Coordinates of C-alpha atoms in Angstrom, one line a residue:
X8 CA 161.3 -139.4 231.2
X9 CA 164.7 -139.5 229.6
X10 CA 164.7 -138.3 225.9
X11 CA 166.2 -140.8 223.1
X12 CA 167.3 -140.4 219.7
X13 CA 168.4 -142.4 216.7
X14 CA 171.8 -140.4 216.3
X15 CA 173.9 -138.5 218.2
X16 CA 176.5 -136.1 216.9
X17 CA 178.5 -135.2 220.0
X18 CA 180.7 -132.3 220.9
X19 CA 181.2 -131.0 217.3
X20 CA 181.9 -127.3 216.4
X21 CA 178.3 -126.4 214.9
X22 CA 178.1 -124.1 212.1
X23 CA 174.3 -123.8 212.0
X24 CA 173.7 -122.0 208.8
X25 CA 172.3 -118.8 210.1
X26 CA 175.4 -116.8 209.6
X27 CA 176.0 -116.6 213.2
X28 CA 179.1 -117.5 215.1
X29 CA 180.2 -121.2 215.5
X30 CA 179.6 -123.0 218.9
X31 CA 180.3 -126.3 220.5
X32 CA 177.4 -128.6 221.1
X33 CA 175.5 -131.6 220.4
X34 CA 172.9 -132.4 217.6
X35 CA 170.2 -135.2 218.5
X36 CA 168.5 -136.8 215.5
X37 CA 165.3 -138.6 215.7
X38 CA 163.0 -140.0 213.0
X39 CA 165.0 -138.1 210.2
X40 CA 164.6 -134.6 212.0
X41 CA 166.8 -132.5 214.4
X42 CA 165.6 -133.4 217.8
X43 CA 167.7 -131.2 219.8
X44 CA 170.9 -128.8 219.5
X45 CA 173.0 -128.3 222.5
X46 CA 173.8 -130.6 225.4
X47 CA 172.1 -133.9 225.3
X48 CA 172.3 -136.1 228.1
X49 CA 169.7 -138.8 226.7
X50 CA 170.2 -142.1 225.1
X51 CA 171.2 -142.6 221.5
X52 CA 171.2 -145.6 219.3
X53 CA 174.5 -144.4 217.6
X54 CA 176.9 -141.6 218.6
X55 CA 179.5 -140.0 216.3
X56 CA 182.2 -138.1 218.3
X57 CA 182.8 -134.9 216.7
X58 CA 185.2 -133.3 218.9
X59 CA 187.5 -131.1 216.7
X60 CA 185.4 -131.3 213.8
X61 CA 182.8 -128.8 212.2
X62 CA 179.1 -129.8 211.9
X63 CA 177.1 -128.0 209.2
X64 CA 173.8 -128.3 207.5
X65 CA 173.7 -130.5 204.3
X66 CA 174.3 -128.1 201.3
X67 CA 171.8 -127.2 198.7
X68 CA 172.6 -127.1 195.3
X69 CA 170.0 -125.2 193.4
X70 CA 171.3 -125.2 189.7
X71 CA 171.8 -128.9 188.5
X72 CA 170.9 -131.1 185.6
X73 CA 170.6 -134.6 187.3
X74 CA 167.2 -134.9 185.3
X75 CA 168.5 -137.9 183.5
X76 CA 171.0 -139.1 186.3
X77 CA 168.3 -139.2 188.8
X78 CA 166.4 -141.7 186.8
X79 CA 169.2 -144.0 185.9
X80 CA 171.8 -143.8 188.9
X81 CA 171.2 -144.1 192.6
X82 CA 174.1 -141.8 193.3
X83 CA 173.9 -138.2 192.4
X84 CA 177.7 -137.8 192.4
X85 CA 179.9 -135.5 192.1
X86 CA 177.3 -133.5 194.2
X87 CA 176.8 -135.9 197.0
X88 CA 180.5 -136.4 197.4
X89 CA 180.8 -132.4 198.2
X90 CA 178.3 -132.5 201.0
X91 CA 175.4 -131.6 198.9
X92 CA 172.0 -133.2 200.3
X93 CA 169.6 -131.7 198.0
X94 CA 169.7 -130.5 194.4
X95 CA 167.3 -128.7 192.1
X96 CA 166.7 -130.0 188.7
X97 CA 164.9 -128.6 185.4
X98 CA 167.1 -125.6 185.3
X99 CA 167.5 -123.7 182.3
X100 CA 164.3 -124.5 180.8
X101 CA 165.4 -128.0 179.6
X102 CA 164.5 -131.5 180.9
X103 CA 162.6 -134.5 179.9
X104 CA 158.9 -134.0 180.9
X105 CA 156.2 -133.4 179.8
X106 CA 157.1 -135.3 176.7
X107 CA 155.1 -137.6 174.3
X108 CA 156.6 -140.8 173.0
X109 CA 157.1 -139.2 169.6
X110 CA 159.3 -136.4 171.1
X111 CA 161.8 -138.4 172.9
X112 CA 164.6 -138.1 170.5
X113 CA 163.9 -134.4 170.0
X114 CA 164.6 -134.0 173.8
X115 CA 167.6 -136.0 173.8
X116 CA 168.8 -133.8 170.9
X117 CA 167.8 -130.8 173.1
X118 CA 169.6 -131.8 176.0
X119 CA 172.8 -133.1 174.0
X120 CA 173.2 -129.5 172.7
X121 CA 172.2 -127.6 175.7
X122 CA 173.9 -129.6 178.4
X123 CA 176.6 -131.8 176.5
X124 CA 175.0 -134.9 177.6
X125 CA 175.8 -137.7 174.9
X126 CA 173.0 -139.0 173.1
X127 CA 173.9 -142.5 173.6
X128 CA 173.9 -142.0 177.4
X129 CA 170.5 -140.7 177.6
X130 CA 169.1 -143.2 174.9
X131 CA 170.4 -146.0 177.2
X132 CA 169.7 -144.6 180.5
X133 CA 166.3 -143.2 180.3
X134 CA 163.4 -145.4 181.0
X135 CA 160.7 -143.0 179.7
X136 CA 157.8 -144.4 182.1
X137 CA 156.3 -140.8 182.0
X138 CA 154.6 -138.5 179.9
X139 CA 153.1 -135.6 182.0
X140 CA 155.2 -133.5 184.4
X141 CA 153.2 -135.5 187.2
X142 CA 154.2 -138.7 185.9
X143 CA 157.9 -137.8 185.7
X144 CA 157.6 -136.8 189.2
X145 CA 156.3 -139.9 190.2
X146 CA 159.1 -141.9 188.3
X147 CA 161.6 -139.6 190.4
X148 CA 159.5 -140.7 193.5
X149 CA 159.5 -144.2 193.0
X150 CA 163.6 -144.4 192.7
X151 CA 165.8 -144.5 195.6
X152 CA 168.9 -142.4 195.7
X153 CA 171.6 -141.0 198.0
X154 CA 170.2 -137.3 198.2
X155 CA 166.9 -135.5 197.9
X156 CA 165.9 -133.9 194.6
X157 CA 163.6 -131.0 193.8
X158 CA 162.4 -130.3 190.3
X159 CA 161.5 -127.1 188.3
X160 CA 159.1 -127.3 185.3
X161 CA 161.2 -126.8 182.1
X162 CA 159.9 -124.4 179.4
X163 CA 161.3 -126.0 176.4
X164 CA 159.6 -129.5 176.9
X165 CA 156.5 -127.8 177.8
X166 CA 156.4 -125.8 174.7
X167 CA 157.1 -128.7 172.4
X168 CA 154.3 -130.8 174.3
X169 CA 151.8 -128.1 173.8
X170 CA 152.6 -126.7 170.5
X171 CA 154.5 -129.6 168.7
X172 CA 156.5 -128.7 165.5
X173 CA 155.2 -125.1 166.0
X174 CA 157.0 -124.8 169.2
X175 CA 160.4 -126.3 167.8
X176 CA 160.0 -123.7 165.2
X177 CA 159.7 -120.9 167.7
X178 CA 156.2 -119.8 166.5
X179 CA 154.2 -117.4 168.7
X180 CA 151.9 -119.0 171.0
X181 CA 148.1 -118.7 170.4
X182 CA 145.7 -118.1 173.1
X183 CA 144.7 -121.8 173.3
X184 CA 148.4 -122.5 173.6
X185 CA 148.9 -120.3 176.4
X186 CA 145.6 -121.7 178.3
X187 CA 147.3 -125.1 177.9
X188 CA 150.5 -124.1 179.2
X189 CA 149.1 -122.4 182.1
X190 CA 147.0 -125.2 182.9
X191 CA 150.0 -127.8 182.7
X192 CA 152.4 -125.5 184.8
X193 CA 149.5 -125.4 187.6
X194 CA 149.3 -129.3 187.4
X195 CA 152.8 -129.6 187.8
X196 CA 152.7 -127.3 190.7
X197 CA 150.1 -129.0 192.4
X198 CA 152.0 -132.4 191.9
X199 CA 155.0 -131.1 193.4
X200 CA 157.2 -128.8 191.2
X201 CA 159.0 -126.2 192.9
X202 CA 158.7 -123.6 190.1
X203 CA 159.3 -123.0 186.4
X204 CA 162.5 -122.7 184.4
X205 CA 163.3 -120.9 181.1
X206 CA 166.3 -119.8 179.0
X207 CA 166.8 -116.9 176.7
X208 CA 170.4 -117.5 176.0
X209 CA 171.6 -117.6 172.5
X210 CA 174.2 -120.2 172.9
X211 CA 171.8 -122.6 174.4
X212 CA 171.2 -124.8 171.0
X213 CA 170.2 -128.0 170.3
X214 CA 172.7 -130.8 168.8
X215 CA 172.0 -129.6 165.2
X216 CA 172.7 -125.9 166.2
X217 CA 169.1 -124.9 166.3
X218 CA 167.8 -122.2 169.0
X219 CA 166.0 -124.1 171.5
X220 CA 162.3 -123.8 171.6
X221 CA 162.0 -121.2 174.8
X222 CA 164.5 -119.0 173.1
X223 CA 163.0 -115.3 172.7
X224 CA 159.8 -116.7 173.8
X225 CA 157.4 -113.6 174.0
X226 CA 157.1 -111.9 177.5
X227 CA 153.4 -112.6 177.2
X228 CA 153.6 -116.3 177.0
X229 CA 156.1 -116.2 180.1
X230 CA 153.4 -114.1 181.9
X231 CA 150.8 -116.7 181.1
X232 CA 153.0 -119.2 182.5
X233 CA 153.7 -117.2 185.5
X234 CA 150.3 -116.6 186.4
X235 CA 149.9 -120.2 187.2
X236 CA 152.5 -119.4 189.8
X237 CA 150.5 -116.5 191.2
X238 CA 147.2 -118.7 191.2
X239 CA 148.9 -121.5 193.0
X240 CA 150.8 -119.2 195.4
X241 CA 154.0 -121.1 195.2
X242 CA 156.8 -121.7 193.2
X243 CA 160.1 -119.8 192.0
X244 CA 161.1 -118.5 188.5
X245 CA 164.6 -119.5 187.2
X246 CA 165.8 -117.7 184.1
X247 CA 168.8 -118.0 182.0
X248 CA 169.1 -114.3 180.6
X249 CA 171.0 -113.4 177.0
X250 CA 172.9 -110.6 178.9
X251 CA 176.2 -111.8 177.3
X252 CA 174.8 -110.7 174.0
X253 CA 172.1 -108.1 175.1
X254 CA 172.1 -105.6 177.7
X255 CA 171.4 -106.3 181.3
X256 CA 168.8 -103.5 181.5
X257 CA 166.8 -105.2 178.6
X258 CA 167.0 -108.7 179.7
X259 CA 166.3 -107.9 183.3
X260 CA 163.3 -106.1 182.3
X261 CA 161.9 -109.3 180.9
X262 CA 162.6 -111.1 184.1
X263 CA 161.0 -108.4 186.1
X264 CA 157.9 -108.3 184.1
X265 CA 157.4 -112.0 184.3
X266 CA 158.2 -112.2 188.2
X267 CA 155.7 -109.4 188.6
X268 CA 153.2 -111.4 186.7
X269 CA 153.9 -114.3 189.0
X270 CA 154.0 -112.6 192.3
X271 CA 156.9 -115.1 193.0
X272 CA 160.7 -114.8 193.7
X273 CA 162.8 -115.2 190.8
X274 CA 166.7 -116.3 190.3
X275 CA 169.0 -115.9 187.3
X276 CA 172.4 -116.7 186.3
X277 CA 174.9 -113.9 187.0
X278 CA 178.7 -113.7 186.6
X279 CA 181.4 -111.2 185.7
X280 CA 183.4 -111.1 182.5
X281 CA 187.3 -111.4 182.3
X282 CA 187.8 -107.8 181.2
X283 CA 185.8 -104.8 180.0
X284 CA 183.5 -102.7 182.1
X285 CA 181.9 -104.3 185.1
X286 CA 178.3 -104.4 183.7
X287 CA 177.3 -106.9 186.2
X288 CA 177.1 -104.3 188.6
X289 CA 174.3 -102.8 186.5
X290 CA 172.3 -105.9 187.2
X291 CA 173.1 -105.9 190.7
X292 CA 171.8 -102.3 191.0
X293 CA 168.6 -103.3 189.1
X294 CA 168.0 -106.4 191.6
X295 CA 168.5 -104.0 194.5
X296 CA 166.1 -101.3 193.3
X297 CA 163.5 -104.3 192.5
X298 CA 164.0 -105.9 195.9
X299 CA 163.7 -102.5 197.8
X300 CA 160.2 -102.3 196.1
X301 CA 159.1 -105.7 197.6
X302 CA 160.2 -108.3 195.1
X303 CA 162.6 -111.2 195.7
X304 CA 165.0 -111.4 192.8
X305 CA 168.4 -113.3 193.6
X306 CA 171.2 -113.4 191.0
X307 CA 172.7 -116.8 191.1
X308 CA 176.7 -117.0 191.1
X309 CA 179.5 -119.6 191.1
X310 CA 182.5 -118.7 193.4
X311 CA 185.0 -119.5 191.0
X312 CA 185.6 -119.0 187.0
X313 CA 183.2 -120.3 184.6
X314 CA 185.2 -122.3 182.1
X315 CA 185.7 -125.6 180.3
X316 CA 188.3 -128.4 181.4
X317 CA 190.2 -129.5 178.2
X318 CA 192.1 -132.6 177.5
X319 CA 192.5 -135.3 174.9
X320 CA 190.1 -137.5 177.0
X321 CA 187.4 -134.7 177.2
X322 CA 185.2 -133.1 174.4
X323 CA 186.9 -129.8 174.0
X324 CA 190.5 -128.7 173.7
X325 CA 192.7 -126.5 171.5
X326 CA 192.9 -129.2 168.9
X327 CA 189.4 -130.7 169.0
X328 CA 188.5 -128.4 165.8
X329 CA 191.6 -129.5 163.9
X330 CA 191.1 -132.1 160.9
X331 CA 194.1 -133.8 162.1
X332 CA 192.7 -134.7 165.5
X333 CA 189.3 -135.0 164.2
X334 CA 190.7 -138.1 162.5
X335 CA 191.5 -139.8 165.7
X336 CA 188.9 -138.2 167.9
X337 CA 186.5 -141.3 168.0
X338 CA 189.4 -143.6 169.3
X339 CA 189.5 -144.2 173.1
X340 CA 192.6 -142.6 174.7
X341 CA 194.8 -145.5 174.4
X342 CA 194.2 -145.6 170.5
X343 CA 194.8 -141.8 170.3
X344 CA 198.2 -142.1 172.1
X345 CA 199.6 -144.1 169.2
X346 CA 199.3 -140.8 167.3
X347 CA 199.7 -138.3 169.9
X348 CA 203.2 -139.7 170.8
X349 CA 204.4 -139.5 167.1
X350 CA 206.7 -136.4 166.9
X351 CA 205.6 -136.1 163.3
X352 CA 202.0 -136.1 164.2
X353 CA 202.6 -133.5 166.8
X354 CA 204.5 -131.4 164.6
X355 CA 201.4 -131.4 162.0
X356 CA 199.0 -130.9 164.7
X357 CA 200.3 -127.8 166.3
X358 CA 200.7 -126.2 163.1
X359 CA 197.1 -126.8 161.9
X360 CA 194.3 -124.5 162.2
X361 CA 191.1 -125.4 163.6
X362 CA 188.0 -124.9 161.4
X363 CA 187.1 -121.3 160.4
X364 CA 183.7 -120.0 161.8
X365 CA 183.0 -122.6 164.2
X366 CA 181.8 -120.6 167.5
X367 CA 184.3 -122.6 169.8
X368 CA 187.2 -121.8 167.8
X369 CA 188.3 -118.7 169.3
X370 CA 187.1 -120.0 172.7
X371 CA 189.5 -123.1 172.6
X372 CA 192.5 -120.9 171.8
X373 CA 192.2 -118.0 174.0
X374 CA 195.7 -118.6 175.3
X375 CA 196.3 -115.9 177.9
X376 CA 193.1 -117.2 179.7
X377 CA 193.9 -121.0 179.6
X378 CA 195.8 -122.5 182.4
X379 CA 197.2 -126.0 183.5
X380 CA 194.9 -127.8 185.9
X381 CA 197.1 -130.0 188.1
X382 CA 196.6 -131.7 191.6
X383 CA 195.7 -129.6 193.7
X384 CA 193.6 -127.7 191.3
X385 CA 194.3 -123.8 191.1
X386 CA 191.1 -122.0 190.1
X387 CA 192.9 -118.4 190.6
X388 CA 196.1 -119.1 188.8
X389 CA 198.2 -116.3 188.3
X390 CA 198.5 -114.8 184.7
X391 CA 202.3 -115.9 184.3
X392 CA 201.2 -119.5 184.5
X393 CA 198.8 -119.1 181.3
X394 CA 199.5 -121.2 178.1
X395 CA 200.1 -117.7 176.5
X396 CA 202.5 -116.5 179.0
X397 CA 204.5 -119.8 179.1
X398 CA 204.6 -119.8 175.3
X399 CA 206.1 -116.2 175.2
X400 CA 208.6 -117.2 178.1
X401 CA 209.8 -120.2 176.0
X402 CA 210.0 -118.5 172.7
X403 CA 207.6 -121.2 171.4
X404 CA 204.1 -121.4 169.7
X405 CA 201.2 -121.6 172.4
X406 CA 200.0 -124.7 170.4
X407 CA 203.3 -126.5 171.4
X408 CA 202.8 -125.5 175.0
X409 CA 199.0 -126.6 175.2
X410 CA 200.0 -130.0 173.3
X411 CA 202.7 -130.9 175.8
X412 CA 200.6 -130.0 178.9
X413 CA 197.8 -132.1 177.7
X414 CA 200.2 -134.8 177.1
X415 CA 201.0 -134.7 180.8
X416 CA 203.5 -137.6 181.8
X417 CA 203.2 -139.1 178.5
X418 CA 199.5 -140.5 179.3
X419 CA 197.5 -137.9 177.5
X420 CA 195.6 -137.2 180.9
X421 CA 196.9 -133.7 181.6
X422 CA 194.4 -131.2 181.8
X423 CA 193.9 -127.4 181.0
X424 CA 191.4 -124.9 182.6
X425 CA 189.7 -122.5 180.1
X426 CA 188.5 -119.7 182.0
X427 CA 185.7 -118.1 179.9
X428 CA 184.4 -115.7 182.6
X429 CA 183.9 -114.9 186.2
X430 CA 187.6 -114.2 186.3
X431 CA 187.9 -110.5 185.9
X432 CA 191.1 -109.1 185.4
X433 CA 192.6 -112.5 186.1
X434 CA 191.6 -112.4 189.9
X435 CA 188.5 -113.5 191.9
X436 CA 188.1 -110.2 193.8
X437 CA 184.8 -109.4 191.9
X438 CA 183.7 -112.7 192.7
X439 CA 184.4 -111.7 196.5
X440 CA 182.2 -108.8 195.9
X441 CA 179.3 -111.0 194.5
X442 CA 179.4 -113.4 197.2
X443 CA 179.1 -110.6 199.9
X444 CA 176.4 -109.0 198.0
X445 CA 172.9 -109.5 200.0
X446 CA 170.9 -110.3 196.9
X447 CA 173.0 -113.0 195.4
X448 CA 172.7 -116.7 196.0
X449 CA 175.1 -119.5 195.2
X450 CA 174.7 -122.1 192.7
X451 CA 175.8 -123.2 189.2
X452 CA 177.2 -126.4 190.1
X453 CA 175.7 -128.0 186.8
X454 CA 175.9 -131.4 188.1
X455 CA 174.7 -133.9 185.8
X456 CA 175.5 -131.6 182.8
X457 CA 178.5 -130.9 180.6
X458 CA 180.0 -134.4 181.5
X459 CA 183.1 -134.2 179.6
X460 CA 183.8 -130.4 179.9
X461 CA 183.3 -129.2 183.5
X462 CA 183.0 -130.4 186.9
X463 CA 181.8 -127.2 188.9
X464 CA 179.6 -129.6 191.1
X465 CA 182.8 -129.6 193.4
X466 CA 182.3 -125.7 194.3
X467 CA 181.1 -126.5 197.9
X468 CA 184.5 -128.0 198.8
X469 CA 186.3 -125.4 196.9
X470 CA 184.3 -122.6 198.7
X471 CA 185.4 -124.1 202.3
X472 CA 188.8 -124.6 201.4
X473 CA 189.9 -121.8 199.2
X474 CA 187.6 -119.1 200.3
X475 CA 187.9 -119.5 204.2
X476 CA 191.3 -121.2 204.3
X477 CA 193.8 -120.9 201.4
X478 CA 193.2 -117.8 199.5
X479 CA 195.8 -115.1 199.4
X480 CA 193.6 -111.9 199.9
X481 CA 190.1 -111.4 200.9
X482 CA 188.7 -114.5 202.7
X483 CA 185.0 -115.4 203.8
X484 CA 184.6 -116.7 207.5
X485 CA 183.3 -120.3 207.7
X486 CA 180.0 -119.2 209.0
X487 CA 179.2 -117.0 205.9
X488 CA 180.5 -119.7 203.6
X489 CA 178.2 -122.3 205.1
X490 CA 175.3 -120.1 205.0
X491 CA 175.8 -119.5 201.3
X492 CA 175.7 -123.2 200.9
X493 CA 172.7 -123.9 203.2
X494 CA 170.0 -121.6 204.2
X495 CA 170.5 -119.2 201.7
X496 CA 170.0 -121.5 198.5
X497 CA 167.2 -123.5 200.6
X498 CA 165.2 -120.3 201.5
X499 CA 165.6 -119.0 197.9
X500 CA 163.8 -121.9 196.6
X501 CA 161.2 -122.3 199.3
X502 CA 162.8 -125.5 200.8
X503 CA 162.8 -123.9 204.2
X504 CA 162.7 -127.3 206.2
X505 CA 166.4 -127.8 205.5
X506 CA 169.7 -125.5 205.6
X507 CA 170.0 -125.0 209.4
X508 CA 170.9 -126.9 212.4
X509 CA 167.8 -126.2 214.7
X510 CA 165.1 -128.3 216.2
X511 CA 162.5 -129.6 213.8
X512 CA 164.6 -129.1 210.8
X513 CA 165.4 -132.0 208.5
X514 CA 168.4 -134.0 209.6
X515 CA 170.6 -133.4 206.6
X516 CA 174.1 -132.6 207.7
X517 CA 177.8 -132.8 207.1
X518 CA 180.6 -133.6 209.6
X519 CA 183.9 -131.9 208.2
X520 CA 187.5 -132.0 209.1
X521 CA 188.1 -128.5 208.0
X522 CA 191.7 -128.6 208.6
X523 CA 192.1 -131.7 206.3
X524 CA 189.6 -131.0 203.5
X525 CA 191.0 -131.1 200.3
X526 CA 189.9 -130.6 196.7
X527 CA 191.7 -133.1 194.4
X528 CA 192.1 -132.6 190.7
X529 CA 189.3 -133.8 188.4
X530 CA 189.5 -137.1 186.6
X531 CA 187.7 -139.1 184.0
X532 CA 185.4 -142.0 184.7
X533 CA 183.4 -144.3 182.3
X534 CA 180.3 -145.2 184.6
X535 CA 177.4 -143.5 182.5
X536 CA 175.0 -145.7 180.9
X537 CA 176.4 -147.2 177.4
X538 CA 180.0 -146.6 179.1
X539 CA 179.8 -142.8 178.7
X540 CA 182.4 -140.7 180.0
X541 CA 182.3 -138.1 182.8
X542 CA 184.5 -136.0 184.9
X543 CA 184.6 -136.6 188.5
X544 CA 186.2 -134.6 191.5
X545 CA 187.2 -136.2 194.9
X546 CA 187.1 -134.6 197.9
X547 CA 188.6 -135.8 201.3
X548 CA 187.9 -134.7 204.7
X549 CA 184.1 -135.2 204.8
X550 CA 183.8 -137.3 207.9
X551 CA 180.1 -137.9 207.3
X552 CA 177.2 -136.8 205.2
X553 CA 173.8 -137.4 206.5
X554 CA 170.5 -137.2 204.6
X555 CA 167.3 -137.7 206.8
X556 CA 169.2 -138.9 209.6
X557 CA 171.0 -141.7 207.7
X558 CA 174.7 -141.7 206.9
X559 CA 175.2 -141.8 203.2
X560 CA 178.9 -141.3 203.2
X561 CA 181.6 -142.0 205.7
X562 CA 185.2 -141.0 205.5
X563 CA 184.6 -139.8 202.0
X564 CA 183.1 -143.1 200.8
X565 CA 179.4 -144.1 200.2
X566 CA 177.9 -146.2 202.7
X567 CA 175.2 -147.6 200.4
X568 CA 172.2 -146.0 202.2
X569 CA 169.5 -144.6 200.1
X570 CA 167.4 -142.0 202.0
X571 CA 167.1 -139.5 199.2
X572 CA 163.5 -138.5 198.2
X573 CA 161.9 -136.6 195.8
X574 CA 160.9 -133.2 197.4
X575 CA 157.3 -132.2 196.4
X576 CA 156.8 -128.3 196.6
X577 CA 157.7 -125.8 198.9
X578 CA 158.6 -126.8 202.4
X579 CA 158.4 -125.4 205.9
X580 CA 160.3 -126.3 209.2
X581 CA 159.2 -128.4 211.9

């Protein structure tokens, strides 16, 4: 009997996600799964000619914050416009469940502070048709969207749910509290959570500047929660450590203790500094030793600098903390321009100092690490292009240079890129080493968060364009880059039914014109609930993105198909 399929991708260059050499062949899809890979001679309901194009598995972003956007939107962009077909939410130990009605505003303030999501957006967009974490998963499951979502149980909502005000004040959990946390964690895992997430980071704070409930939670509390993962024999631990303010040795000792209590894999955020000693190498050595002893510890990395995008239309820039700008900050950009175009206003503002003592004051004026961000965007800019270097060259103040760059062509839409880290000695060579380390995993897109400050969810396109094609200096093979975006993150989170092009795997795929693939400059959109703003970033060169055998994007535009589903728990191929 002749074999038939629903969709046939014919004659493409297949980069299968394994890290192996590309090869030419067909990919046949039936009932949302890959039926065969190679030469297909059967019948097909639809055929896509992929000759001269690259076929990859769909990308998996394991660090996002679409916890709210997955409720109010059917499109998880920017991620889905950059080839991502599965995202993981609940990261950093923050989210919206479990949550009692009385604590809705509390969790909104928490997310507003930690993830820079405007409170009005969440108040307008969240339906709150849940209380328990299983209820929240059901709410996600009831909605249709373009790509798949998997969820971690976040620590801070769990702590508030069990302990109430005591949890907010960060009091020590009682034995009864720990029993409840452990039971709720097991309940979440049984309902489909893929793990547990927490944060120890000092700068993760509420909108009011308070430490989040999970900050410096006792290791015994984390061990009690982790024991639920051991009992269920499933799930991954995700932690944000306080290493920027503590030592990697101390912070990783906490993670390793909790991971040992769980018996499960763990992942944490790792990046380089811009200068100083390469202390992140200590973290890698600790992970190597732990993994040699049978643990599975995966540092989570970003393939470009960690930073903020600055502009008059955004939430942060070198003048955002100056009284003169604060007086016009609430105006829409058109209203601001009436002042910003005034030479007298400019002269006053560039001479004005930001508020003293604000933690962002120094960060927003680190002139030698702030660069113009144009089209195409340069994420490894030369030192001489920084605001500080330009100011010295022109013999003017850096404030004047920054102001004029943000004014752009007079429309106030010029952007600056404030590289806060992951840009050691002004290069990405150390990031190249991180990418090639056997323990690391790609992540940190942060899609759904920091709407008016970052747009790192575009990193898959950046990895494929810059690291395999455009960079001067050490590059990556296409096979290595695709593996870093697919099977490696999928396997790390136990989502082993995706991330590879092989028979029996989920039919999540990209068809890409690698020669034409282009990452455009970020731009601002006003399409969040309540008219809220967000940064978006367009890519061109994605011929098709496929989820469960259905085309969700064709020629860089959405098709309107909504095959995305909630992923409940760990998955196996076949």
